[in-house]
C-alpha atoms as a printed R data frame, in Angstrom:
    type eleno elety resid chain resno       x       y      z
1   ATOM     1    CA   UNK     A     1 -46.976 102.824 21.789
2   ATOM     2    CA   UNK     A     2 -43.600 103.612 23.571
3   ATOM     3    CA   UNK     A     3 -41.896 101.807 25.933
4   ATOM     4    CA   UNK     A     4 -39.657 104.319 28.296
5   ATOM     5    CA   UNK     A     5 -37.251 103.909 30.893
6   ATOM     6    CA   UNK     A     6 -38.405 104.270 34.333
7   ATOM     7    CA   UNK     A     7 -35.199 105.766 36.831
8   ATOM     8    CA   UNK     A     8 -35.655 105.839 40.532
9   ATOM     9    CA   UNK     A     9 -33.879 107.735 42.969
10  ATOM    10    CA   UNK     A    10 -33.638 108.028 46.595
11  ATOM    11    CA   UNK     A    11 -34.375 111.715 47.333
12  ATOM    12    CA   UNK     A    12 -32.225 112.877 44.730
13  ATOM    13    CA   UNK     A    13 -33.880 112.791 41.394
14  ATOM    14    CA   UNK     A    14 -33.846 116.642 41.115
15  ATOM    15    CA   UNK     A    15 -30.205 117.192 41.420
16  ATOM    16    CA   UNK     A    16 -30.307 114.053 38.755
17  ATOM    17    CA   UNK     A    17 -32.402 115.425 36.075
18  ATOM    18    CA   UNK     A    18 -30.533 119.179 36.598
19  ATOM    19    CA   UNK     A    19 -27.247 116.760 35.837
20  ATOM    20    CA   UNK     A    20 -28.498 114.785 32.820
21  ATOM    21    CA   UNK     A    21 -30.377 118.170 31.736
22  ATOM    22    CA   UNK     A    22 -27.194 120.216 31.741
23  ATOM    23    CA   UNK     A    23 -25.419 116.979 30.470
24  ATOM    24    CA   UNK     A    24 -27.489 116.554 27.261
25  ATOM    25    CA   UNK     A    25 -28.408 120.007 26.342
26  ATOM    26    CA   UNK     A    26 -31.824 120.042 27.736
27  ATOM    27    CA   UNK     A    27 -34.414 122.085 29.019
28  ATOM    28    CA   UNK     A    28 -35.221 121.277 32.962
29  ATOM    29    CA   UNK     A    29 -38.688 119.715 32.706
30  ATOM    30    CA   UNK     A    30 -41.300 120.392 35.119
31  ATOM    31    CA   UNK     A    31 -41.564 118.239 38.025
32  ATOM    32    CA   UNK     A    32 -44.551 116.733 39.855
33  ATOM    33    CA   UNK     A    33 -43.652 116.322 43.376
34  ATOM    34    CA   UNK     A    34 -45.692 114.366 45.530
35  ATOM    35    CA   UNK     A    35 -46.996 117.272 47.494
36  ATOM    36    CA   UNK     A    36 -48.555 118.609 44.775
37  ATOM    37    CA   UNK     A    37 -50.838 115.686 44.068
38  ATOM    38    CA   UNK     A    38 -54.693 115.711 44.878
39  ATOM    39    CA   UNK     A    39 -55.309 115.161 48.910
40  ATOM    40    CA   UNK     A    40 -56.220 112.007 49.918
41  ATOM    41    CA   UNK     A    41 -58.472 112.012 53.274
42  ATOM    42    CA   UNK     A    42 -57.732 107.997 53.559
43  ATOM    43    CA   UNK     A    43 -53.803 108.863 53.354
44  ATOM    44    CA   UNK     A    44 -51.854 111.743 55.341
45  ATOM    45    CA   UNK     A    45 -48.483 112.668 53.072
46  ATOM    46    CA   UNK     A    46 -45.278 112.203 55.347
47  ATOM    47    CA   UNK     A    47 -43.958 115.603 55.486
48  ATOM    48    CA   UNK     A    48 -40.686 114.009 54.329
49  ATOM    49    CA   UNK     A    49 -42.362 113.120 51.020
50  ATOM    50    CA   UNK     A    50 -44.346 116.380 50.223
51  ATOM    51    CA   UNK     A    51 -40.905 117.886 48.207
52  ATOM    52    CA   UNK     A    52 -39.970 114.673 46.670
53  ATOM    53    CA   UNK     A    53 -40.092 114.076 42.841
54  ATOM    54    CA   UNK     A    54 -43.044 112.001 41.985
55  ATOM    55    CA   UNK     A    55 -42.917 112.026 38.324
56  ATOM    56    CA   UNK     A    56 -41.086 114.115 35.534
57  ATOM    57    CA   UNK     A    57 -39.092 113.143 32.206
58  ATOM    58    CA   UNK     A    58 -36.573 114.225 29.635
59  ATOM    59    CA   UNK     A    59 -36.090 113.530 26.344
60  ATOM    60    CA   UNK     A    60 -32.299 112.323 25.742
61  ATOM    61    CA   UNK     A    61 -30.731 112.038 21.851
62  ATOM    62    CA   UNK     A    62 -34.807 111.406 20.778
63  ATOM    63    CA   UNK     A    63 -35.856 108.937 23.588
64  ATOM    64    CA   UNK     A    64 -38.211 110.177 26.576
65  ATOM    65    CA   UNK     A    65 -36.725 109.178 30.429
66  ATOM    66    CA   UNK     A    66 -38.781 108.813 32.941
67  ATOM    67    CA   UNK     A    67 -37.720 109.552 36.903
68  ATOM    68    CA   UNK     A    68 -38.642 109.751 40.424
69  ATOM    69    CA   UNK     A    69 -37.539 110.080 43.740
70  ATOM    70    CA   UNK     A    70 -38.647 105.975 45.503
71  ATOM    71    CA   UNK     A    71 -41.476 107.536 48.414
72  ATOM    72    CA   UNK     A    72 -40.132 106.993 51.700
73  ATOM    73    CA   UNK     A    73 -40.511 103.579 53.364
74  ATOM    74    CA   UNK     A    74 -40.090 101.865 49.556
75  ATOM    75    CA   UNK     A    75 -37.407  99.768 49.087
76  ATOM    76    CA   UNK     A    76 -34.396 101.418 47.382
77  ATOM    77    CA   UNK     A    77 -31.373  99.395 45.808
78  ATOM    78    CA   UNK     A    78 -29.003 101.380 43.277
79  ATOM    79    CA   UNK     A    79 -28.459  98.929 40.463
80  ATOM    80    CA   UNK     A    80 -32.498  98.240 40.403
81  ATOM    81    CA   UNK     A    81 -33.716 101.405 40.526
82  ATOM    82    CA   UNK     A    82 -35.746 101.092 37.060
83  ATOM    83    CA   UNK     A    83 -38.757  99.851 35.925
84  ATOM    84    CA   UNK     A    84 -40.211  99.779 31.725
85  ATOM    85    CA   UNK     A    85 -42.920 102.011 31.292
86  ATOM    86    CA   UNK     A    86 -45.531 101.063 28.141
87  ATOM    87    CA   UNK     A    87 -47.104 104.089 27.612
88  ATOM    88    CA   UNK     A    88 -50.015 103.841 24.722
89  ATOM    89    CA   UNK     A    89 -52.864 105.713 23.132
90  ATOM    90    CA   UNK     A    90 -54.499 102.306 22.714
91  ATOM    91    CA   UNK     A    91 -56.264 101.065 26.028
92  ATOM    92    CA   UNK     A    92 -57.304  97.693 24.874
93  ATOM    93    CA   UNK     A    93 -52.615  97.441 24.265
94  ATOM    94    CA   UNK     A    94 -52.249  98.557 27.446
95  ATOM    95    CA   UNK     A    95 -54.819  95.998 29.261
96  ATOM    96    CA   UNK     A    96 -53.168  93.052 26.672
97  ATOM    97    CA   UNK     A    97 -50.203  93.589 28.013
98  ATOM    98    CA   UNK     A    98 -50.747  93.690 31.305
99  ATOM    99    CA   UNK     A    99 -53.059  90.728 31.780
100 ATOM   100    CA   UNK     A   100 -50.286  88.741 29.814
101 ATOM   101    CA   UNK     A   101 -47.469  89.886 31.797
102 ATOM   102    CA   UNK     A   102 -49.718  89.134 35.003
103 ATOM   103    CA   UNK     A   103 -48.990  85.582 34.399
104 ATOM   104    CA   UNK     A   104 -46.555  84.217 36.951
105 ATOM   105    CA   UNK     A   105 -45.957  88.201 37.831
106 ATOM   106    CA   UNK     A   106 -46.323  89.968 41.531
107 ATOM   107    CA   UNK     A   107 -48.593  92.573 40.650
108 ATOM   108    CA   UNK     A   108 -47.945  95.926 42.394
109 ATOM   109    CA   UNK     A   109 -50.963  97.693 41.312
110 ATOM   110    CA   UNK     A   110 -53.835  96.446 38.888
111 ATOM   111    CA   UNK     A   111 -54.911  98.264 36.098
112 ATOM   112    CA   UNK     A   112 -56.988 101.085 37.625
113 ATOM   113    CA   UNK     A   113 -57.788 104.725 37.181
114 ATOM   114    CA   UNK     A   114 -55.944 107.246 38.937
115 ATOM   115    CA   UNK     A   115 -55.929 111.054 39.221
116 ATOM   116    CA   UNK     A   116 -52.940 111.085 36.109
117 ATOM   117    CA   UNK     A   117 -54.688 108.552 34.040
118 ATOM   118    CA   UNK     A   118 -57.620 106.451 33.121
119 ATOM   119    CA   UNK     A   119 -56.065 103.042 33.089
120 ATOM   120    CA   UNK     A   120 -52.866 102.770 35.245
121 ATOM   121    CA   UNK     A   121 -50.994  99.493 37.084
122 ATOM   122    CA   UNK     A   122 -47.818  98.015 37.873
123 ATOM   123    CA   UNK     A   123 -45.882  94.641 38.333
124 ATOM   124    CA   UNK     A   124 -42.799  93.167 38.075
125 ATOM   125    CA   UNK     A   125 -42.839  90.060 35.668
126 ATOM   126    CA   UNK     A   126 -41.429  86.278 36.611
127 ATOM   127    CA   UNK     A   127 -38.458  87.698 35.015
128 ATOM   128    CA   UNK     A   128 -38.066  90.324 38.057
129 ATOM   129    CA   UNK     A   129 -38.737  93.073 35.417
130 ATOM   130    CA   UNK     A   130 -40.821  95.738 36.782
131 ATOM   131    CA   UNK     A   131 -43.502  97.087 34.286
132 ATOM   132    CA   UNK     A   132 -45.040 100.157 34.621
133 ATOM   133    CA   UNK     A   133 -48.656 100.898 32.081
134 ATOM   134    CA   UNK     A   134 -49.882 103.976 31.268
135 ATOM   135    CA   UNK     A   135 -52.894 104.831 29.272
136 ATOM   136    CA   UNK     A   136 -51.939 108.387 27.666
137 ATOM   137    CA   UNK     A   137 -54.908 109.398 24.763
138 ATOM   138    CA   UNK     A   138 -53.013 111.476 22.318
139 ATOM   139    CA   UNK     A   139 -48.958 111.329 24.172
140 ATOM   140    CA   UNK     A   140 -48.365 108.020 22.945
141 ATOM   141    CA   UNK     A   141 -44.153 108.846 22.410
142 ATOM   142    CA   UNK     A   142 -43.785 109.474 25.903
């Protein structure tokens, strides 16, 4: 199990991860931008969406960083723009976690399947900690 930082941007998480890439000596990762996900016939992509950064990482001095641009219409606030991600090989973690955090919590997205993973959901805790969970067989470290 790994538990990652989660950055958000607000249509600039490219030139970001080009900055912290050239900053820390990295490779530029591939990035997942929204347009490139699956078509969904209940859900017309906002052309102003299709070249933003949905999802890509880096791994910085041994620890794996999550990013993404916020889609358009979210809320963005600089100073809040992160979220915890638990990412785990171990489902039955992953749904622990969850239901425990649920408690008191405003869930953003129950524990479901999507087209990047099996179990996925999101909420942010009665702390105001967002949580991200991420059922990864086999990537467990990031």
């Amino acid at each position: 199990m790994a538990v990652n930082v989660y950055l958000s941007f607000n249509g600039n998480c490219r030139e970001a991860v080009e900055y912290y890439a050239n900053v820390f000596g990295t490779d530029i990762p591939q990035m997942m931008r929204f347009g490139d996900t699956p078509p969904d016939p209940n859900f017309a992509l906002p052309e102003e969406a299709k070249d933003l950064i949905m999802h890509t990482r880096l791994t910085i001095s041994g620890s794996p960083v999550m990013f993404s641009d916020t889609f358009p219409g979210m809320p963005f606030q600089t100073g809040n723009n992160f979220s915890l991600a638990m990412v785990s090989a171990n489902r039955e973690e992953i749904e622990s976690a969850f239901h425990k955090l649920k408690e008191g919590a405003q869930v953003r997205l129950e524990l479901q399947e999507t087209f990047w993973s099996k179990c996925y959901g999101s909420l942010i805790d009665k702390f105001g900690i967002e949580w991200q969970f991420n059922y990864e067989p086999g990537e467990c470290s990031q």
